[in-house]
XYZ file of C-alpha atoms in Angstrom:
338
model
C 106.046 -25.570 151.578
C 109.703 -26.047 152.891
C 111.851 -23.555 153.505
C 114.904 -23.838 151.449
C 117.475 -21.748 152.944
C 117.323 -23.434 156.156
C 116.274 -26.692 155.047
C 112.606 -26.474 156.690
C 110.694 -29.090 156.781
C 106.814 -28.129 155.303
C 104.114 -29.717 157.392
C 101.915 -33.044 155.767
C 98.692 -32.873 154.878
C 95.543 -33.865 157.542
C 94.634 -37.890 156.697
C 90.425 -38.275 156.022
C 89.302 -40.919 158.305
C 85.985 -43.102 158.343
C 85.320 -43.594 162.468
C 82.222 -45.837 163.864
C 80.095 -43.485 166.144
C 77.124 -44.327 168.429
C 73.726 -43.060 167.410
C 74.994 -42.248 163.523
C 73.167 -43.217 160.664
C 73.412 -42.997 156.701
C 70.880 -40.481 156.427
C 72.998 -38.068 159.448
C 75.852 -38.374 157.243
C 73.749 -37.372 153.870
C 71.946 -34.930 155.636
C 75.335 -33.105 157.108
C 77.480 -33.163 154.182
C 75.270 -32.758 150.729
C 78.300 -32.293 148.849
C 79.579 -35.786 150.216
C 83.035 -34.547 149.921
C 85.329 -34.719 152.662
C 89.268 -33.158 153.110
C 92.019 -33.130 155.002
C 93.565 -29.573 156.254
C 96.587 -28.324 154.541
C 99.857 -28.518 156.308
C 101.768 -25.604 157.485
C 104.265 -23.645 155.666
C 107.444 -24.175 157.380
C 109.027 -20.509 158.744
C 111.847 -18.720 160.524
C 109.706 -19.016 163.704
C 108.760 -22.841 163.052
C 110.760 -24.808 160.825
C 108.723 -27.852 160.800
C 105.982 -26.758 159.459
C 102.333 -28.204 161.425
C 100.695 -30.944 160.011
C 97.532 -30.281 158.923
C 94.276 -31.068 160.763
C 92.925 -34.850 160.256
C 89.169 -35.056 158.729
C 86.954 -37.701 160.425
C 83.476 -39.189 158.747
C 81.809 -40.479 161.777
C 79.622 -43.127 160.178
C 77.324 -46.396 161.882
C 78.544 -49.043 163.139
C 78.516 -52.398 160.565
C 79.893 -50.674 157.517
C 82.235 -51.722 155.173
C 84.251 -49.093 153.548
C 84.805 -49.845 149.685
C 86.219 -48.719 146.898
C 84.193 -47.791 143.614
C 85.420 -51.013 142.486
C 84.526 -53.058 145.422
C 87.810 -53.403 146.981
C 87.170 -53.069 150.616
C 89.136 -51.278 152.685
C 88.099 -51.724 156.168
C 84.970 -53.108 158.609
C 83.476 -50.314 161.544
C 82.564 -53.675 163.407
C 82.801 -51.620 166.898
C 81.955 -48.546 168.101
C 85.822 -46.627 167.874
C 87.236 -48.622 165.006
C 88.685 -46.539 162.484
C 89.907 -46.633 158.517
C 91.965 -44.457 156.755
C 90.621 -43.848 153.193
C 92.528 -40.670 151.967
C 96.536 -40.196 153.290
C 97.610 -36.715 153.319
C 100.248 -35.441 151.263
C 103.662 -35.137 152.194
C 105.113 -31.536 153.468
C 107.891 -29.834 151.456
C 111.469 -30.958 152.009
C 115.114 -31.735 150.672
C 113.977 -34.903 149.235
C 111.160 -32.990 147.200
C 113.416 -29.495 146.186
C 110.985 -28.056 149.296
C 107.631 -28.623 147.300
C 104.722 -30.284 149.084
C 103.465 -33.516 147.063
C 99.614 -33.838 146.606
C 97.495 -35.761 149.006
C 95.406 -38.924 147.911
C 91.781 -38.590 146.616
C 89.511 -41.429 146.575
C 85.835 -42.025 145.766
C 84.425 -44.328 148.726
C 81.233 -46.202 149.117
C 79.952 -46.881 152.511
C 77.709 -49.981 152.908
C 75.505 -50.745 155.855
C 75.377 -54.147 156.760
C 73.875 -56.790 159.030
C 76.349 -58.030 161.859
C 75.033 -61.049 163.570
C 75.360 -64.887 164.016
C 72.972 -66.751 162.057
C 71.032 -65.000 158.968
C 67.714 -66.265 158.314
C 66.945 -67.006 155.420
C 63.601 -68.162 153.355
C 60.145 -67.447 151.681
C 57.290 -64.980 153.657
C 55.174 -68.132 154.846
C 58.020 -70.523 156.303
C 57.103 -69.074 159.229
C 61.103 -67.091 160.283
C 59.352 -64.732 162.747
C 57.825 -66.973 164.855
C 61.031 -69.465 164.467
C 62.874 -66.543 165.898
C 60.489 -66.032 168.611
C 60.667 -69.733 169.608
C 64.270 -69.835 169.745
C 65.062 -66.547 171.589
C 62.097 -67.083 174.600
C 59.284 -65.688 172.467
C 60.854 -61.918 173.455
C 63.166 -61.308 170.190
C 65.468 -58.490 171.044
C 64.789 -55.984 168.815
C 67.604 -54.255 167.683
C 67.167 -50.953 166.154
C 69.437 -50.702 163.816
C 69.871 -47.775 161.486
C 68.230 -48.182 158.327
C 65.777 -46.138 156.906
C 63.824 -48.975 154.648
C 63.962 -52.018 156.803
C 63.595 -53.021 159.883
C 65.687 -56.472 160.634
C 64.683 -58.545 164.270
C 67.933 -59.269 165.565
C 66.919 -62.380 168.214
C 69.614 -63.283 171.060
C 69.508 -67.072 171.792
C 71.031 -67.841 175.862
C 72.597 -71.291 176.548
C 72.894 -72.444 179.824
C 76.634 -71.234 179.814
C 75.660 -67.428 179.211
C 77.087 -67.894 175.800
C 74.636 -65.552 173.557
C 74.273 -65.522 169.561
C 72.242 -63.645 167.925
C 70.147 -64.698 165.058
C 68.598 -62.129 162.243
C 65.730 -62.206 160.492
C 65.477 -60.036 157.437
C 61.986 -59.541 156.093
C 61.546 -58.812 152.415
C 64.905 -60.676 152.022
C 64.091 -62.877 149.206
C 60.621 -62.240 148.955
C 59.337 -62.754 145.333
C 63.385 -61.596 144.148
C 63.608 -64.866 142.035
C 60.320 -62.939 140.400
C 62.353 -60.001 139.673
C 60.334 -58.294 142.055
C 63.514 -56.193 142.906
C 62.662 -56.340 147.023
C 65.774 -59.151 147.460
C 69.127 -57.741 146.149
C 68.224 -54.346 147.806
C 68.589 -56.414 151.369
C 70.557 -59.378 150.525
C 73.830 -57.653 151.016
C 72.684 -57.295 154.926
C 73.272 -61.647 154.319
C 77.098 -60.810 154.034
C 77.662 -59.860 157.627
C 76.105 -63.207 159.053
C 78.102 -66.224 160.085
C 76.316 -68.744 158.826
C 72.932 -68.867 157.211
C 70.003 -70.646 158.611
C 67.316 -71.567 155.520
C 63.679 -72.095 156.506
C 60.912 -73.916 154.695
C 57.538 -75.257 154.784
C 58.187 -78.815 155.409
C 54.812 -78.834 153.023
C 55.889 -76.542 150.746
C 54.676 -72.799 149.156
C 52.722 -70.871 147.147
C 53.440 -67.181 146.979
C 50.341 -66.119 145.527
C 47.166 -67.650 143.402
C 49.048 -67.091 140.298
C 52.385 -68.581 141.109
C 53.433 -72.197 141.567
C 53.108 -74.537 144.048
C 56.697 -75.355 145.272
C 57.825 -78.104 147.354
C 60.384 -77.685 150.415
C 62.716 -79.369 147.792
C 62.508 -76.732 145.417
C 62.080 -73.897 147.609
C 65.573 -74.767 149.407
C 66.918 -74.977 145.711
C 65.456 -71.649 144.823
C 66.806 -69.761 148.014
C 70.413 -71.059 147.163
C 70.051 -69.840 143.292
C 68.718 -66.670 144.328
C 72.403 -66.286 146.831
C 73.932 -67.172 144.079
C 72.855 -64.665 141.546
C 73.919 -62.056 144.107
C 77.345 -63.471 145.195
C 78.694 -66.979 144.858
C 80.389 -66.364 148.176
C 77.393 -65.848 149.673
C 75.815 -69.010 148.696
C 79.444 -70.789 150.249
C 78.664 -69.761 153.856
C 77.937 -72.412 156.025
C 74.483 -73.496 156.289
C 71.937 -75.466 158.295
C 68.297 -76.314 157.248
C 65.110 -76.177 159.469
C 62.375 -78.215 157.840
C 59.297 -75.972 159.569
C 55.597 -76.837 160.875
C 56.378 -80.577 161.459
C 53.078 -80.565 163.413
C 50.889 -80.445 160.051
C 49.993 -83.471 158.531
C 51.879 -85.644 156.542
C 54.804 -83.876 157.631
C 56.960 -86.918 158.163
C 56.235 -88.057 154.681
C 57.114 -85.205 153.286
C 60.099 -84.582 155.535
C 61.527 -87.981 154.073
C 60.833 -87.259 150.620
C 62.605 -84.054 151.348
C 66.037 -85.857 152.901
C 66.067 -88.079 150.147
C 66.089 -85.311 147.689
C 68.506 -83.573 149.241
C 70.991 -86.488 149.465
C 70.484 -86.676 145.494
C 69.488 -83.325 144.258
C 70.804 -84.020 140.897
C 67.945 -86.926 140.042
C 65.573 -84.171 140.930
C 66.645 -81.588 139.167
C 64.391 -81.842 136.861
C 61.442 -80.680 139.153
C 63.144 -77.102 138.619
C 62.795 -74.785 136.087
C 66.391 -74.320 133.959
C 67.029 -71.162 135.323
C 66.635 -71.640 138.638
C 68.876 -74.843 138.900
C 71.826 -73.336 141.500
C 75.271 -73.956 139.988
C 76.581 -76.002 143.276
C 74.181 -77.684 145.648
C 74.148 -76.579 149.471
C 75.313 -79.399 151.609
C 73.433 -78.487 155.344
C 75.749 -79.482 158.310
C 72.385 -80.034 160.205
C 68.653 -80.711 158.963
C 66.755 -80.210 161.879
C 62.875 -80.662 161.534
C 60.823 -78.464 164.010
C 57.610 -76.945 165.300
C 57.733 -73.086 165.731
C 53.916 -73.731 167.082
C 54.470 -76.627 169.336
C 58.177 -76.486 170.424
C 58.900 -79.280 168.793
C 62.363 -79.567 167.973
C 63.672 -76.226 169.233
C 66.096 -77.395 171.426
C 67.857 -79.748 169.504
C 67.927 -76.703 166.607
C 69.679 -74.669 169.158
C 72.138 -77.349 170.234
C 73.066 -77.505 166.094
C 73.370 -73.932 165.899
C 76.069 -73.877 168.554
C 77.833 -77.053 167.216
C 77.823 -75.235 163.919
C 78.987 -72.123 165.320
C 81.303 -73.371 167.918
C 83.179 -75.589 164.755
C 83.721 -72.727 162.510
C 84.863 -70.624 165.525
C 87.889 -73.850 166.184
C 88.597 -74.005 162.065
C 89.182 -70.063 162.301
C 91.449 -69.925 165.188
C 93.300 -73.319 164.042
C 93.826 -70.807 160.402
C 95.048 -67.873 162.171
C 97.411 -69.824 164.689
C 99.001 -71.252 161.201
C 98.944 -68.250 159.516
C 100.864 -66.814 162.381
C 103.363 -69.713 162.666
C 103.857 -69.117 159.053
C 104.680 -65.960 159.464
C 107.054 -66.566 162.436
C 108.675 -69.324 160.292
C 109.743 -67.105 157.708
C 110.723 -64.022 159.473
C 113.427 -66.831 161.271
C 114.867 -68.027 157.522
């Protein structure tokens, strides 16, 4: 409250705060707050003895780090990429005062979802036998990093790859990503939002093709690369839209360079192949790869040039982003000088 008579100015109310913390999990944050309801402290009155009344004490949610803080809507309203980084969700209310007849106003209230996500590089991304763990441990010296991040369900590989330059990225393999989703198995869209904090996405198949089990079909690398891009799509268009490179896997099996062609010329045409796909899983756009790079995970064979592609790929979209922001900010200057 103000204080009329002498024009005292109440105090505001204390803001609530999401914060990125080391060693914090979901579960920590369940487990300490069951009523998953967080406020602000109430401002001070202002008095005789203190006429601006204290503001009131700030309430921080110390959460993991790679969260994005959304709405119940989905309208986000900040990343914890680092440890430190900070969102305000809830702004306290404003403290009694001329303007207001001396009456405090109420303080926001929100309902916020926290959702853990991947952060890394390159995302994986393909069917159980295309062989992404040992393609990870090929391209990060056969001793994959593993990251322990904190979920409670999954356990993702986070790989680093070194260049010659120090220059590090780190490449994630999610198991159970896709993994029989298209099926409606219900394993993929738990962990395909963990896709969303990748970079780019790096798809893997059998250069031979698949068969998830004896009662399945037989798929072809053609229509497995098709299927993975559906299933992205049925979770998020803007998923599927991420830049992408293909590795065409266990070129040392044989026929492999058959099928490899067979494969490139499908690609370059999808559309007069469509037809080897079931209606439903026909994506709405096709993926255009900025690299097809056929390897060995066994042999070796082809892992260096894969790694040279990734850091093309990564070292382009790096140049297009800064070349945005450095017009976005000349933009900016431009009209502030009108």
């Amino acid at each position: 409250m103000g204080l009329p008579r002498l024009g005292g100015q109440g105090g505001n109310g204390g803001d609530v705060w999401v914060v990125a913390a080391k060693n914090m999990t979901l579960k920590k944050i369940k487990d300490k707050y069951p009523q998953k309801r967080f406020v602000g402290g109430s401002g001070g009155n202002s008095s005789v003895r203190a006429l601006k009344g204290e503001k009131g004490a700030d309430m921080e949610v110390l959460a993991p780090v790679g969260i994005a803080v959304t709405t119940d809507s989905g309208r986000i309203l900040g990343d914890l990429n680092e440890e430190g980084d900070r969102v305000l969700v809830a702004k306290g209310g404003s403290g009694g005062s001329l303007h207001s007849a001396f009456e405090p106003t109420k303080g926001q209230a929100k309902h916020i979802r926290l959702d853990l996500k991947l952060i890394a590089d390159l995302g994986l991304v393909g069917f159980p036998n295309a062989g992404k763990s040992s393609l990870l441990t090929a391209l990060s010296n056969a001793t994959p990093q593993i990251a322990s991040y904190a979920f409670t369900t999954l356990r993702p590989e986070i790989g680093k790859v070194m260049y010659p330059d120090y220059k590090q990225i780190s490449v994630a393999d999610l198991p159970g990503l896709i993994e029989g989703a298209y099926m409606n198995k219900g394993m993929g869209h738990k962990f395909l939002k963990h896709v969303e904090r990748t970079k780019q996405l790096l798809f893997v198949v059998d250069v031979c093709g698949f068969q998830l089990a004896s009662k399945t079909p037989f798929r072809s690398a053609f229509e497995a690369v098709q299927l993975l891009t559906k299933e992205l799509e049925l979770y998020k268009e803007e998923v599927a839209s991420k830049p992408a490179l293909l590795v065409v896997n266990k070129m040392d099996l044989p026929d492999a360079e058959d099928k490899l062609a067979e494969l490139k010329e499908q690609l370059n045409n999808p559309e007069e192949f469509s037809d080897l796909l079931p209606g439903d899983m026909i994506p709405k756009n096709y993926l255009t790869f900025r690299h097809v790079v056929p390897v060995s995970a066994m042999t070796g064979l082809g892992i260096d040039h894969l790694k040279s592609c990734i850091r093309q790929s990564l070292d382009e979209e790096d140049a297009l982003e800064s070349r945005d922001v450095l017009q976005e900010k000349l933009q900016a200057l431009r009209l502030r000088s009108q």
